[in-house]
PDB file of C-alpha atoms and ligand atoms in Angstrom:
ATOM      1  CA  UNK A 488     119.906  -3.436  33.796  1.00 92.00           C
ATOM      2  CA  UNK A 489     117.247  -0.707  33.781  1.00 97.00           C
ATOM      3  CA  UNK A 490     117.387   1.813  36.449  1.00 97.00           C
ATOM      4  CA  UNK A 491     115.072   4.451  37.118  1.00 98.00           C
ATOM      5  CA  UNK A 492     116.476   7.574  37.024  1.00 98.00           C
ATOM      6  CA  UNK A 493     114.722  11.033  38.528  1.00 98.00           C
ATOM      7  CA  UNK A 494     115.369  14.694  36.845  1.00 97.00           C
ATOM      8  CA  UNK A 495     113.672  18.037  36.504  1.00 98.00           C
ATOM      9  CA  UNK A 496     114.066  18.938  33.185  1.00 98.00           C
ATOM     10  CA  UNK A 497     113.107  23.000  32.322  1.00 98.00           C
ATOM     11  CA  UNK A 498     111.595  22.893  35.791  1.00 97.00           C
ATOM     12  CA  UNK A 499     109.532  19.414  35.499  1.00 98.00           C
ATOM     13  CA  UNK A 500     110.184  16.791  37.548  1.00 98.00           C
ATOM     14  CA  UNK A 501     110.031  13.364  35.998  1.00 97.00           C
ATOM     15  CA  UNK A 502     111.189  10.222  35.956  1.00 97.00           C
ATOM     16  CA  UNK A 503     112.758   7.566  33.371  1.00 97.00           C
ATOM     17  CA  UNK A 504     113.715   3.829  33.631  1.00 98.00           C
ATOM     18  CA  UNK A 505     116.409   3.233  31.374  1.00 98.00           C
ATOM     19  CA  UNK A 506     119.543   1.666  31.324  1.00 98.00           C
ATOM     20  CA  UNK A 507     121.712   4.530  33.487  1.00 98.00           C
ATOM     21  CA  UNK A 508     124.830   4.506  30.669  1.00 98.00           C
ATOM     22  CA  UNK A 509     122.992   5.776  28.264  1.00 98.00           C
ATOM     23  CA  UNK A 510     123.573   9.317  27.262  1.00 98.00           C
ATOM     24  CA  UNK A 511     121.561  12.147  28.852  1.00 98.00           C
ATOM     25  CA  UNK A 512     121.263  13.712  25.379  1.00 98.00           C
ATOM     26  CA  UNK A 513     119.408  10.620  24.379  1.00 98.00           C
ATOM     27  CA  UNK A 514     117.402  10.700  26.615  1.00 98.00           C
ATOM     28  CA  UNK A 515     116.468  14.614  26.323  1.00 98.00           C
ATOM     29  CA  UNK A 516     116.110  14.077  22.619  1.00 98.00           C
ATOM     30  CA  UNK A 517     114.048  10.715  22.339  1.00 98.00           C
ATOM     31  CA  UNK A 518     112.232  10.491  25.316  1.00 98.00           C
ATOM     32  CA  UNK A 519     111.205  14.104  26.313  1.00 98.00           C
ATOM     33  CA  UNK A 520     111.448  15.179  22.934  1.00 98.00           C
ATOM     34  CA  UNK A 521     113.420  18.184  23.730  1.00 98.00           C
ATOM     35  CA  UNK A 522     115.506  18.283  20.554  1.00 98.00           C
ATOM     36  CA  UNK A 523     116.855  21.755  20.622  1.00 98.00           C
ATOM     37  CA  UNK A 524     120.092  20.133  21.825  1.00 98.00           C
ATOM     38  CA  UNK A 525     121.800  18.650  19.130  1.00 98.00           C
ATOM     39  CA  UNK A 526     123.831  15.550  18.300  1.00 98.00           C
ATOM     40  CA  UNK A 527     127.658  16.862  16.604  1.00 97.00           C
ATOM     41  CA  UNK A 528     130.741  14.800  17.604  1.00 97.00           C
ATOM     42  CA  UNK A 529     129.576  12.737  20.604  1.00 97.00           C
ATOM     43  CA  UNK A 530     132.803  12.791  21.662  1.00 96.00           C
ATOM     44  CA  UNK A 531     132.016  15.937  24.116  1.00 95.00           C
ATOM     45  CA  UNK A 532     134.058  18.139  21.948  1.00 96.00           C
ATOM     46  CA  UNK A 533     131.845  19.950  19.834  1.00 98.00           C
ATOM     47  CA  UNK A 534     129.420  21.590  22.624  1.00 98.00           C
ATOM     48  CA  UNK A 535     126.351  21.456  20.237  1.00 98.00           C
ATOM     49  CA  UNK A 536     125.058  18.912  22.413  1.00 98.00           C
ATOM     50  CA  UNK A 537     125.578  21.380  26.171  1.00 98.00           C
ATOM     51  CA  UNK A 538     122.781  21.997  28.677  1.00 98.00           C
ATOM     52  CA  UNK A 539     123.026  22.954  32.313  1.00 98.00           C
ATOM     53  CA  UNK A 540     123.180  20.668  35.007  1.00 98.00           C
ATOM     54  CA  UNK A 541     122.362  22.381  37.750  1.00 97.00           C
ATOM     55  CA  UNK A 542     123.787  25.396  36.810  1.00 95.00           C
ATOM     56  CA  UNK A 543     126.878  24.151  35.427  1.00 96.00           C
ATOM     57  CA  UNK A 544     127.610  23.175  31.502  1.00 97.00           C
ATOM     58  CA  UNK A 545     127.450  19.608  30.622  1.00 98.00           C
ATOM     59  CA  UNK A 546     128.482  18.088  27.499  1.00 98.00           C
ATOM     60  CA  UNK A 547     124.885  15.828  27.389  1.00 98.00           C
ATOM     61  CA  UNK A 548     126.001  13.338  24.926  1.00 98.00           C
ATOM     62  CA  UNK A 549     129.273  12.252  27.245  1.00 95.00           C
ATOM     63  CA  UNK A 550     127.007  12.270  30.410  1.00 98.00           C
ATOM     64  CA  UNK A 551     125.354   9.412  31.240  1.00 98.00           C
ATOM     65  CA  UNK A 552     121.568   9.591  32.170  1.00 98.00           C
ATOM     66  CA  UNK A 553     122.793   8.032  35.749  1.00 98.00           C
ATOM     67  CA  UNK A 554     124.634  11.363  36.786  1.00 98.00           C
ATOM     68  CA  UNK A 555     121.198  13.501  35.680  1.00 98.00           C
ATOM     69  CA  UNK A 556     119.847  11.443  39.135  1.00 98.00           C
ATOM     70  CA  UNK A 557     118.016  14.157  41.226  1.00 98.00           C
ATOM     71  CA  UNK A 558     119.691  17.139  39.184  1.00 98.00           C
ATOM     72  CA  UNK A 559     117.986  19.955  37.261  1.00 98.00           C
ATOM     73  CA  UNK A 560     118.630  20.372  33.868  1.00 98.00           C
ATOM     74  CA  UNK A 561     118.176  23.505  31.452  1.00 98.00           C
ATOM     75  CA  UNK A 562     117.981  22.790  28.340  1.00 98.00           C
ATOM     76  CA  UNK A 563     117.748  25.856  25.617  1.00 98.00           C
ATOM     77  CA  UNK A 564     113.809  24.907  25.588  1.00 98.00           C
ATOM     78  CA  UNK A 565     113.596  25.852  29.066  1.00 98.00           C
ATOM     79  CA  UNK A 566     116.256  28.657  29.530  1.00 97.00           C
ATOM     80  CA  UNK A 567     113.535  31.735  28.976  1.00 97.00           C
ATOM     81  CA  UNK A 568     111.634  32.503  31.754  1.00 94.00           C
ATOM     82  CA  UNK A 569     108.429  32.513  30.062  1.00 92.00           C
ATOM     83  CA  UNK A 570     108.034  34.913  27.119  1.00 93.00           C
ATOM     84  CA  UNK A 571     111.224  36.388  28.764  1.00 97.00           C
ATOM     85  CA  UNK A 572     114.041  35.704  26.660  1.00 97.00           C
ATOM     86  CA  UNK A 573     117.229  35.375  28.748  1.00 97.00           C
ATOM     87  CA  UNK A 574     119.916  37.813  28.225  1.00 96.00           C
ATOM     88  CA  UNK A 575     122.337  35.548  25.725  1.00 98.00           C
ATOM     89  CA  UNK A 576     119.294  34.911  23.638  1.00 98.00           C
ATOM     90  CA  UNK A 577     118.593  38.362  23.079  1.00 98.00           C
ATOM     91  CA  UNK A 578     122.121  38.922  22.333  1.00 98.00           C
ATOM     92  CA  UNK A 579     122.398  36.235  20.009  1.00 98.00           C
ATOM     93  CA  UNK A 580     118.987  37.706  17.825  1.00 98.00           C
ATOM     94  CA  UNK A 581     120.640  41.300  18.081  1.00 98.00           C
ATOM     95  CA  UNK A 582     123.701  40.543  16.974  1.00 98.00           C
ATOM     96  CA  UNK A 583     121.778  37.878  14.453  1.00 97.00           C
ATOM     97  CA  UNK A 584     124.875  35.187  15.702  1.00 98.00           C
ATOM     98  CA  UNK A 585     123.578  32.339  13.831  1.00 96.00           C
ATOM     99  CA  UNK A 586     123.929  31.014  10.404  1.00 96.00           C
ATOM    100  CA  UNK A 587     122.544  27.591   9.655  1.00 98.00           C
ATOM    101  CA  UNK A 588     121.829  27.225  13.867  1.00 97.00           C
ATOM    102  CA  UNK A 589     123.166  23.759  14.332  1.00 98.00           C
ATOM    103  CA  UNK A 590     125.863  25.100  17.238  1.00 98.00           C
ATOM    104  CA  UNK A 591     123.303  27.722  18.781  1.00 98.00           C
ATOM    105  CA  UNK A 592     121.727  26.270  21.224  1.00 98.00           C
ATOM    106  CA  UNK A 593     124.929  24.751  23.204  1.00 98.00           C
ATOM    107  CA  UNK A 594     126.495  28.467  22.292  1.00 98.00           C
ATOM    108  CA  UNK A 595     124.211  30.050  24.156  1.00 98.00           C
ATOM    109  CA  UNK A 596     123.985  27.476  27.133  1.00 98.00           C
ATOM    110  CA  UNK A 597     127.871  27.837  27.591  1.00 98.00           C
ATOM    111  CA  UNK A 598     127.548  31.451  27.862  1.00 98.00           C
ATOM    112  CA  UNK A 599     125.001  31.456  30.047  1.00 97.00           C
ATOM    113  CA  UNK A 600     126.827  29.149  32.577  1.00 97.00           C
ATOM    114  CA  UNK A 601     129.975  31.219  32.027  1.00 97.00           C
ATOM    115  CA  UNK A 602     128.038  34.230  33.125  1.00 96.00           C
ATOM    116  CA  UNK A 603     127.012  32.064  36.323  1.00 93.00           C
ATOM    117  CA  UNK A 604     130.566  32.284  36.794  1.00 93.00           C
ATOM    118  CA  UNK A 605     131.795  35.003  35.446  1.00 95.00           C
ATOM    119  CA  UNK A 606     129.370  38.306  35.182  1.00 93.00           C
ATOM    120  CA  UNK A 607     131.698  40.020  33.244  1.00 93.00           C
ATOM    121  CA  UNK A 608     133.875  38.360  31.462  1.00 95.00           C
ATOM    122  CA  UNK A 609     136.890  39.878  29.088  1.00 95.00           C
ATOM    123  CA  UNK A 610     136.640  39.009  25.738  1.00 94.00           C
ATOM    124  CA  UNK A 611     140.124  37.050  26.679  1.00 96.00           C
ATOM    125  CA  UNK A 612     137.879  35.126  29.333  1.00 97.00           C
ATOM    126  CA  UNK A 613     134.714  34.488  26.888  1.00 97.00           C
ATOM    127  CA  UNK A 614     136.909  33.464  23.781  1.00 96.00           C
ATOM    128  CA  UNK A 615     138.894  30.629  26.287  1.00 97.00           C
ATOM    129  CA  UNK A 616     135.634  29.437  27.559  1.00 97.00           C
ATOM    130  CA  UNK A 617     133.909  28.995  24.439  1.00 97.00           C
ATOM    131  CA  UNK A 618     136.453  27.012  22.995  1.00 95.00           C
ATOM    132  CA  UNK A 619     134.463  24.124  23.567  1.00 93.00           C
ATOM    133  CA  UNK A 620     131.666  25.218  20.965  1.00 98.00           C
ATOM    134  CA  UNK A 621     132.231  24.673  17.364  1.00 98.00           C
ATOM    135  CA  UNK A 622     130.770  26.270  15.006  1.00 98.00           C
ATOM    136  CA  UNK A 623     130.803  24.846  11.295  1.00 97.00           C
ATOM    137  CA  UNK A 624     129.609  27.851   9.517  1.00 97.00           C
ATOM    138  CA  UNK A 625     132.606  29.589  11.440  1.00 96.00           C
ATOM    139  CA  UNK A 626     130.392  32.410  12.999  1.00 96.00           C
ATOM    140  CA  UNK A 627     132.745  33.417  15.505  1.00 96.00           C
ATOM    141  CA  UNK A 628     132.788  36.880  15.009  1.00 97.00           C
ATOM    142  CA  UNK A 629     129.308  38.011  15.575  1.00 98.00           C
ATOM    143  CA  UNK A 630     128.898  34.890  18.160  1.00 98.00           C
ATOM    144  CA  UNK A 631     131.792  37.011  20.187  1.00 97.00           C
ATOM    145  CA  UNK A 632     129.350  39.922  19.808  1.00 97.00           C
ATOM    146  CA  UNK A 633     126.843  38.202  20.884  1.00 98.00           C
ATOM    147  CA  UNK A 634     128.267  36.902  24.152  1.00 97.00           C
ATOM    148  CA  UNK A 635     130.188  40.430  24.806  1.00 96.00           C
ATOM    149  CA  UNK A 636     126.827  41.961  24.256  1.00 96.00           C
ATOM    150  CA  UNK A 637     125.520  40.124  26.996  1.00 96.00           C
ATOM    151  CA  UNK A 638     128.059  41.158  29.006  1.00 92.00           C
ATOM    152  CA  UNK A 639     127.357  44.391  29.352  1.00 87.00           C
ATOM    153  CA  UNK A 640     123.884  44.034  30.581  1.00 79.00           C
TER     154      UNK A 640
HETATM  155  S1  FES B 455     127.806  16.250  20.480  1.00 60.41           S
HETATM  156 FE1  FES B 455     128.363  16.494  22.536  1.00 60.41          FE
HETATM  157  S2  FES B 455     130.166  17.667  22.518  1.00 60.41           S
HETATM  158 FE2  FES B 455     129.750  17.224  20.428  1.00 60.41          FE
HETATM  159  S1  FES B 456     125.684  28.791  12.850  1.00 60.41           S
HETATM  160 FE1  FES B 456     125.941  26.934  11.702  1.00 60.41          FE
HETATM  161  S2  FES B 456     127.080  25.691  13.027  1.00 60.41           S
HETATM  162 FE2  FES B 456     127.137  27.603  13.983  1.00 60.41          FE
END
């Protein structure tokens, strides 16, 4: 049965009535038509699909919409404050840390929820936490760059 489910996505409040099992990325991708977050394994072991959840990384294909209820979600669409770019983003352009692009996005949501965590993290610290991100073009050296860029600022 349809629910109706209420979440402020990139700082906008609004609701859905859906059934509450289906997948938050779903819903982010065909209904708000936010599809910077990207469909890989769907078995929450690729990260492509990560956003925040109030603050903290989600894999959005193995949440269901239900847990979204009265959360805020950042999705990469939403994670610049304005013409701002956030820190990881402009370390990820610096260091040019994508290939083809497919993983970027959830890359660059997992670091920035590692640096909610973690300010300064060693590169020990950033390589175990981004474990969860794949990347098929195998960028992982400059995407390392990237994130220990970031880490200085
Ligand atoms: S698509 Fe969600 S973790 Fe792979
Ligand atoms: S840059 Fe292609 S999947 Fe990572």
């Amino acid at each position: 049965m349809d629910v109706t489910i209420t979440l402020t996505v990139n700082g906008k409040k609004t609701s859905i009535t859906t059934d509450p099992d289906r997948p938050l990325l779903d819903v982010l991708r065909e209904d708000l038509h936010l599809t910077g977050t990207k469909y890989g394994c769907g078995e929450g072991i690729c990260g492509a699909c990560a956003v925040l959840m109030d603050g903290q990384r989600v894999m959005s294909c193995f949440t269901p919409v239900a847990q979204a209820d009265q959360k805020a979600i950042t999705t990469i669409e939403g994670l610049a404050a304005g013409d701002k770019l956030h820190p990881v983003q402009e370390a990820f352009l610096a260091e040019d840390a994508s290939q083809c692009g497919y993983c970027t996005p959830g890359m660059i949501l997992s670091a920035a929820a590692l640096f909610q965590k973690n300010p300064h993290p060693t590169d020990e610290e950033i390589v175990d936490w981004m474990n969860g991100n794949v990347c098929r073009c195998c960028d992982y050296p400059k995407i390392l760059a990237a994130v220990r860029r970031a880490a200085r600022r």
